[in-house]
Amino acid sequence: MIGLGSLLHITKSFMVPFVIALLFAFLLIPIADFLLKLRIPSILANAIVLVGFGIILIGLVFLVYGALSSVSSSVPKYMEKYSLVLNQLTASIKQYSDIDIMQDYKKISIEDLFSVISPSSVMKSVNQSVGNLISFMSRTTLMIIFLMFIVSSRKIFINKIYDFFHSKEEGSENTVAVIGNVARQVHMYLFIKALISIGTGGVFGLVAWLFGLDFPFIWGLMGFVFNFIPTLGPIIATIPPIFLALLQFDSFWYAATVAFFMSAVQFISGSFVEPLIMGDRLNLNIIAILLSLLLWGIIWGIPGMILAVPITASLNIMLSNIKTLRSISILLSK
């Protein structure tokens, strides 16, 4: 297991795009199959699906790049506001407790004390992300190439699997049925999870826009992406916009109202909407979720944490359909 984990870590730049392409394929292949039922030629159906996906992806990349550039240009404004808030906080502490933070820590600036959560440190990370755009685009290109091969060659791959199991007399029909059942269950899980995440991210960004919070597209995108990480994801997605609201708005209570509604979106989505729609499709206990986040986070970093639950849920669906491995599925399930 350690050797496998090390191999996955070493091949991260290759495997992460491949796994993402595989998950996208589960979402796109049913659309291509639907077009085939409309008597559209296979090559044309695949081309429509892949080109449409490519257009959406390119549009998102340009939107994200534009939004990140806007964030970078706003750094000076928020740094000034941040310094003002810190000075007011220092003055308030000194007034009510006779403690002069600046005197007690004259060798360490107040900015250093808050450097971990300061906008400058956050924006430095943003600037580094923008600077790594070429690396991101190369991995995205690799993912699209994988996706093209998976979608266009799926019939050949499926036929080979069927031929392999039909060549074995014992239990061949049952095995083929299990493979089809697993594929349908994984597709439904990923499809519903993607729809819920899109809805959550959309409402999250809409709330930010309605309250006048800067960069609503960024917050909506974060709400969508981090919704794939149960429990921890919504918290991670909510903290940055709340911190920005405290800096952007002069009224503390207005900023608190923004924070309340943005937190409410994540709470309602995670506690009511998702369990109601997903039902038992996720069917992972909290220990399995946390261990998968830890494991894939160590192997692939943040991309691994985002992919951890979809990978583990898909694996659990496969295990639950195989009699000899069903005991492992029971350990992972609720």
mmCIF file of C-alpha atoms in Angstrom, residues 52-255:
data_model
loop_
_atom_site.group_PDB
_atom_site.id
_atom_site.type_symbol
_atom_site.label_atom_id
_atom_site.label_comp_id
_atom_site.label_asym_id
_atom_site.label_seq_id
_atom_site.Cartn_x
_atom_site.Cartn_y
_atom_site.Cartn_z
ATOM 1 C CA GLY A 52 -19.317 21.604 -25.951
ATOM 2 C CA PHE A 53 -17.346 20.565 -22.873
ATOM 3 C CA GLY A 54 -14.241 22.302 -24.229
ATOM 4 C CA ILE A 55 -16.103 25.561 -24.850
ATOM 5 C CA ILE A 56 -17.519 25.556 -21.309
ATOM 6 C CA LEU A 57 -14.097 24.757 -19.826
ATOM 7 C CA ILE A 58 -12.286 27.468 -21.804
ATOM 8 C CA GLY A 59 -14.965 29.990 -20.831
ATOM 9 C CA LEU A 60 -14.528 29.105 -17.151
ATOM 10 C CA VAL A 61 -10.731 29.407 -17.390
ATOM 11 C CA PHE A 62 -10.977 32.924 -18.835
ATOM 12 C CA LEU A 63 -13.570 33.939 -16.229
ATOM 13 C CA VAL A 64 -11.380 32.643 -13.398
ATOM 14 C CA TYR A 65 -8.288 34.341 -14.812
ATOM 15 C CA GLY A 66 -10.149 37.644 -15.127
ATOM 16 C CA ALA A 67 -11.531 37.342 -11.603
ATOM 17 C CA LEU A 68 -8.093 36.550 -10.137
ATOM 18 C CA SER A 69 -6.588 39.527 -11.971
ATOM 19 C CA SER A 70 -9.310 41.717 -10.446
ATOM 20 C CA VAL A 71 -8.482 40.334 -7.005
ATOM 21 C CA SER A 72 -4.782 41.107 -7.496
ATOM 22 C CA SER A 73 -5.503 44.702 -8.530
ATOM 23 C CA SER A 74 -7.613 45.216 -5.380
ATOM 24 C CA VAL A 75 -4.850 44.227 -2.953
ATOM 25 C CA PRO A 76 -3.685 47.806 -2.134
ATOM 26 C CA LYS A 77 -7.226 48.919 -1.284
ATOM 27 C CA TYR A 78 -7.797 46.054 1.112
ATOM 28 C CA MET A 79 -4.336 46.319 2.650
ATOM 29 C CA GLU A 80 -5.090 49.927 3.558
ATOM 30 C CA LYS A 81 -8.446 48.966 5.038
ATOM 31 C CA TYR A 82 -6.869 46.060 6.881
ATOM 32 C CA SER A 83 -4.238 48.332 8.481
ATOM 33 C CA LEU A 84 -7.010 50.707 9.572
ATOM 34 C CA VAL A 85 -8.999 47.892 11.185
ATOM 35 C CA LEU A 86 -5.901 46.630 13.028
ATOM 36 C CA ASN A 87 -5.117 50.129 14.332
ATOM 37 C CA GLN A 88 -8.711 50.511 15.562
ATOM 38 C CA LEU A 89 -8.538 47.107 17.241
ATOM 39 C CA THR A 90 -5.258 48.044 18.936
ATOM 40 C CA ALA A 91 -6.720 51.344 20.147
ATOM 41 C CA SER A 92 -9.828 49.604 21.532
ATOM 42 C CA ILE A 93 -7.756 47.057 23.445
ATOM 43 C CA LYS A 94 -5.577 49.810 24.891
ATOM 44 C CA GLN A 95 -8.629 51.893 25.890
ATOM 45 C CA TYR A 96 -10.441 49.147 27.785
ATOM 46 C CA SER A 97 -7.559 47.153 29.216
ATOM 47 C CA ASP A 98 -4.642 49.612 29.370
ATOM 48 C CA ILE A 99 -2.616 47.196 27.319
ATOM 49 C CA ASP A 100 -0.548 48.662 24.505
ATOM 50 C CA ILE A 101 -0.029 45.841 22.060
ATOM 51 C CA MET A 102 2.375 47.905 19.988
ATOM 52 C CA GLN A 103 4.473 48.652 23.068
ATOM 53 C CA ASP A 104 4.470 45.099 24.363
ATOM 54 C CA TYR A 105 5.353 43.750 20.915
ATOM 55 C CA LYS A 106 7.390 46.664 19.594
ATOM 56 C CA LYS A 107 9.920 44.277 18.071
ATOM 57 C CA ILE A 108 7.179 42.500 16.153
ATOM 58 C CA SER A 109 4.751 44.484 14.027
ATOM 59 C CA ILE A 110 1.052 43.806 14.350
ATOM 60 C CA GLU A 111 1.059 42.890 10.675
ATOM 61 C CA ASP A 112 3.520 40.090 11.415
ATOM 62 C CA LEU A 113 1.223 38.727 14.102
ATOM 63 C CA PHE A 114 -1.631 38.484 11.613
ATOM 64 C CA SER A 115 0.473 37.606 8.580
ATOM 65 C CA VAL A 116 -0.969 34.101 8.422
ATOM 66 C CA ILE A 117 -4.457 35.452 7.711
ATOM 67 C CA SER A 118 -3.517 38.777 6.155
ATOM 68 C CA PRO A 119 -4.806 39.726 2.720
ATOM 69 C CA SER A 120 -1.217 40.132 1.521
ATOM 70 C CA SER A 121 -0.417 36.494 2.277
ATOM 71 C CA VAL A 122 -3.671 35.374 0.674
ATOM 72 C CA MET A 123 -3.141 37.550 -2.375
ATOM 73 C CA LYS A 124 0.472 36.360 -2.683
ATOM 74 C CA SER A 125 -0.929 32.854 -3.060
ATOM 75 C CA VAL A 126 -3.376 34.162 -5.643
ATOM 76 C CA ASN A 127 -0.568 35.821 -7.601
ATOM 77 C CA GLN A 128 1.451 32.601 -7.504
ATOM 78 C CA SER A 129 -1.592 30.745 -8.829
ATOM 79 C CA VAL A 130 -1.918 33.214 -11.679
ATOM 80 C CA GLY A 131 1.796 32.831 -12.376
ATOM 81 C CA ASN A 132 1.359 29.055 -12.656
ATOM 82 C CA LEU A 133 -1.333 29.420 -15.334
ATOM 83 C CA ILE A 134 0.872 27.715 -17.953
ATOM 84 C CA SER A 135 1.308 24.652 -15.726
ATOM 85 C CA PHE A 136 -2.437 24.566 -15.072
ATOM 86 C CA MET A 137 -3.227 24.824 -18.778
ATOM 87 C CA SER A 138 -0.811 21.996 -19.615
ATOM 88 C CA ARG A 139 -2.510 19.692 -17.107
ATOM 89 C CA THR A 140 -5.920 20.779 -18.371
ATOM 90 C CA THR A 141 -4.828 19.958 -21.919
ATOM 91 C CA LEU A 142 -3.640 16.537 -20.765
ATOM 92 C CA MET A 143 -6.993 15.964 -19.055
ATOM 93 C CA ILE A 144 -8.871 16.881 -22.255
ATOM 94 C CA ILE A 145 -6.699 14.454 -24.267
ATOM 95 C CA PHE A 146 -7.480 11.663 -21.797
ATOM 96 C CA LEU A 147 -11.167 12.558 -21.944
ATOM 97 C CA MET A 148 -11.172 12.453 -25.742
ATOM 98 C CA PHE A 149 -9.661 8.946 -25.767
ATOM 99 C CA ILE A 150 -12.008 7.640 -23.048
ATOM 100 C CA VAL A 151 -15.183 8.993 -24.690
ATOM 101 C CA SER A 152 -14.251 8.048 -28.260
ATOM 102 C CA SER A 153 -12.883 4.576 -27.371
ATOM 103 C CA ARG A 154 -15.489 3.585 -24.804
ATOM 104 C CA LYS A 155 -17.293 1.110 -27.080
ATOM 105 C CA ILE A 156 -14.071 -0.768 -27.838
ATOM 106 C CA PHE A 157 -13.168 -0.891 -24.136
ATOM 107 C CA ILE A 158 -16.668 -2.041 -23.082
ATOM 108 C CA ASN A 159 -16.759 -4.731 -25.797
ATOM 109 C CA LYS A 160 -13.364 -6.041 -24.658
ATOM 110 C CA ILE A 161 -14.638 -6.336 -21.072
ATOM 111 C CA TYR A 162 -17.773 -8.143 -22.209
ATOM 112 C CA ASP A 163 -15.769 -10.498 -24.456
ATOM 113 C CA PHE A 164 -13.363 -11.240 -21.611
ATOM 114 C CA PHE A 165 -16.083 -12.252 -19.160
ATOM 115 C CA HIS A 166 -18.217 -14.045 -21.760
ATOM 116 C CA SER A 167 -15.188 -16.188 -22.542
ATOM 117 C CA LYS A 168 -15.487 -17.563 -19.006
ATOM 118 C CA GLU A 169 -18.460 -19.891 -18.714
ATOM 119 C CA GLU A 170 -19.090 -19.586 -14.970
ATOM 120 C CA GLY A 171 -21.020 -16.509 -13.837
ATOM 121 C CA SER A 172 -20.269 -14.470 -16.951
ATOM 122 C CA GLU A 173 -23.771 -13.025 -17.288
ATOM 123 C CA ASN A 174 -23.854 -11.998 -13.623
ATOM 124 C CA THR A 175 -20.437 -10.326 -13.897
ATOM 125 C CA VAL A 176 -21.492 -8.315 -16.945
ATOM 126 C CA ALA A 177 -24.674 -7.240 -15.135
ATOM 127 C CA VAL A 178 -22.621 -6.142 -12.113
ATOM 128 C CA ILE A 179 -20.334 -4.017 -14.322
ATOM 129 C CA GLY A 180 -23.344 -2.300 -15.898
ATOM 130 C CA ASN A 181 -24.941 -1.730 -12.485
ATOM 131 C CA VAL A 182 -21.748 -0.215 -11.065
ATOM 132 C CA ALA A 183 -21.405 2.138 -14.056
ATOM 133 C CA ARG A 184 -25.019 3.337 -13.674
ATOM 134 C CA GLN A 185 -24.686 3.903 -9.918
ATOM 135 C CA VAL A 186 -21.394 5.810 -10.256
ATOM 136 C CA HIS A 187 -22.904 7.957 -13.015
ATOM 137 C CA MET A 188 -25.983 8.807 -10.931
ATOM 138 C CA TYR A 189 -23.879 9.654 -7.876
ATOM 139 C CA LEU A 190 -21.524 11.939 -9.817
ATOM 140 C CA PHE A 191 -24.377 13.533 -11.788
ATOM 141 C CA ILE A 192 -26.460 14.366 -8.693
ATOM 142 C CA LYS A 193 -23.409 15.517 -6.716
ATOM 143 C CA ALA A 194 -22.365 17.801 -9.592
ATOM 144 C CA LEU A 195 -25.874 19.295 -9.831
ATOM 145 C CA ILE A 196 -26.003 19.941 -6.075
ATOM 146 C CA SER A 197 -22.535 21.521 -6.146
ATOM 147 C CA ILE A 198 -23.489 23.753 -9.090
ATOM 148 C CA GLY A 199 -26.637 24.816 -7.250
ATOM 149 C CA THR A 200 -24.767 25.474 -4.007
ATOM 150 C CA GLY A 201 -22.027 27.452 -5.752
ATOM 151 C CA GLY A 202 -24.593 29.430 -7.755
ATOM 152 C CA VAL A 203 -26.633 30.423 -4.698
ATOM 153 C CA PHE A 204 -23.434 31.130 -2.742
ATOM 154 C CA GLY A 205 -22.203 33.520 -5.443
ATOM 155 C CA LEU A 206 -25.685 35.030 -5.846
ATOM 156 C CA VAL A 207 -25.867 35.894 -2.143
ATOM 157 C CA ALA A 208 -22.447 37.563 -2.374
ATOM 158 C CA TRP A 209 -23.603 39.555 -5.414
ATOM 159 C CA LEU A 210 -26.915 40.604 -3.838
ATOM 160 C CA PHE A 211 -25.132 41.966 -0.751
ATOM 161 C CA GLY A 212 -22.561 43.785 -2.895
ATOM 162 C CA LEU A 213 -19.599 41.659 -1.796
ATOM 163 C CA ASP A 214 -16.659 41.918 -4.176
ATOM 164 C CA PHE A 215 -15.666 38.969 -6.393
ATOM 165 C CA PRO A 216 -18.976 37.011 -6.269
ATOM 166 C CA PHE A 217 -17.847 34.744 -9.133
ATOM 167 C CA ILE A 218 -14.790 33.629 -7.141
ATOM 168 C CA TRP A 219 -16.924 32.831 -4.085
ATOM 169 C CA GLY A 220 -19.459 30.944 -6.194
ATOM 170 C CA LEU A 221 -16.688 28.905 -7.804
ATOM 171 C CA MET A 222 -15.222 28.129 -4.377
ATOM 172 C CA GLY A 223 -18.672 27.079 -3.159
ATOM 173 C CA PHE A 224 -18.952 24.694 -6.120
ATOM 174 C CA VAL A 225 -15.459 23.157 -5.862
ATOM 175 C CA PHE A 226 -15.278 22.761 -2.080
ATOM 176 C CA ASN A 227 -18.779 21.285 -1.929
ATOM 177 C CA PHE A 228 -17.130 18.051 -3.074
ATOM 178 C CA ILE A 229 -15.341 17.933 0.309
ATOM 179 C CA PRO A 230 -17.944 17.010 2.962
ATOM 180 C CA THR A 231 -17.932 18.848 6.302
ATOM 181 C CA LEU A 232 -14.590 20.649 5.854
ATOM 182 C CA GLY A 233 -15.244 21.955 2.336
ATOM 183 C CA PRO A 234 -18.145 24.310 3.154
ATOM 184 C CA ILE A 235 -16.164 25.756 6.085
ATOM 185 C CA ILE A 236 -13.133 26.410 3.858
ATOM 186 C CA ALA A 237 -15.352 28.026 1.206
ATOM 187 C CA THR A 238 -17.124 30.279 3.715
ATOM 188 C CA ILE A 239 -14.171 31.753 5.671
ATOM 189 C CA PRO A 240 -12.553 33.920 2.897
ATOM 190 C CA PRO A 241 -15.763 35.790 1.852
ATOM 191 C CA ILE A 242 -16.667 36.396 5.511
ATOM 192 C CA PHE A 243 -13.194 37.813 6.149
ATOM 193 C CA LEU A 244 -13.535 40.033 3.064
ATOM 194 C CA ALA A 245 -16.988 41.230 4.198
ATOM 195 C CA LEU A 246 -15.504 42.417 7.502
ATOM 196 C CA LEU A 247 -12.926 44.426 5.553
ATOM 197 C CA GLN A 248 -15.152 45.714 2.765
ATOM 198 C CA PHE A 249 -18.167 47.003 4.700
ATOM 199 C CA ASP A 250 -17.950 49.797 7.272
ATOM 200 C CA SER A 251 -20.899 48.398 9.238
ATOM 201 C CA PHE A 252 -19.985 45.395 11.354
ATOM 202 C CA TRP A 253 -23.625 44.291 11.529
ATOM 203 C CA TYR A 254 -23.994 44.417 7.743
ATOM 204 C CA ALA A 255 -20.866 42.289 7.392
#
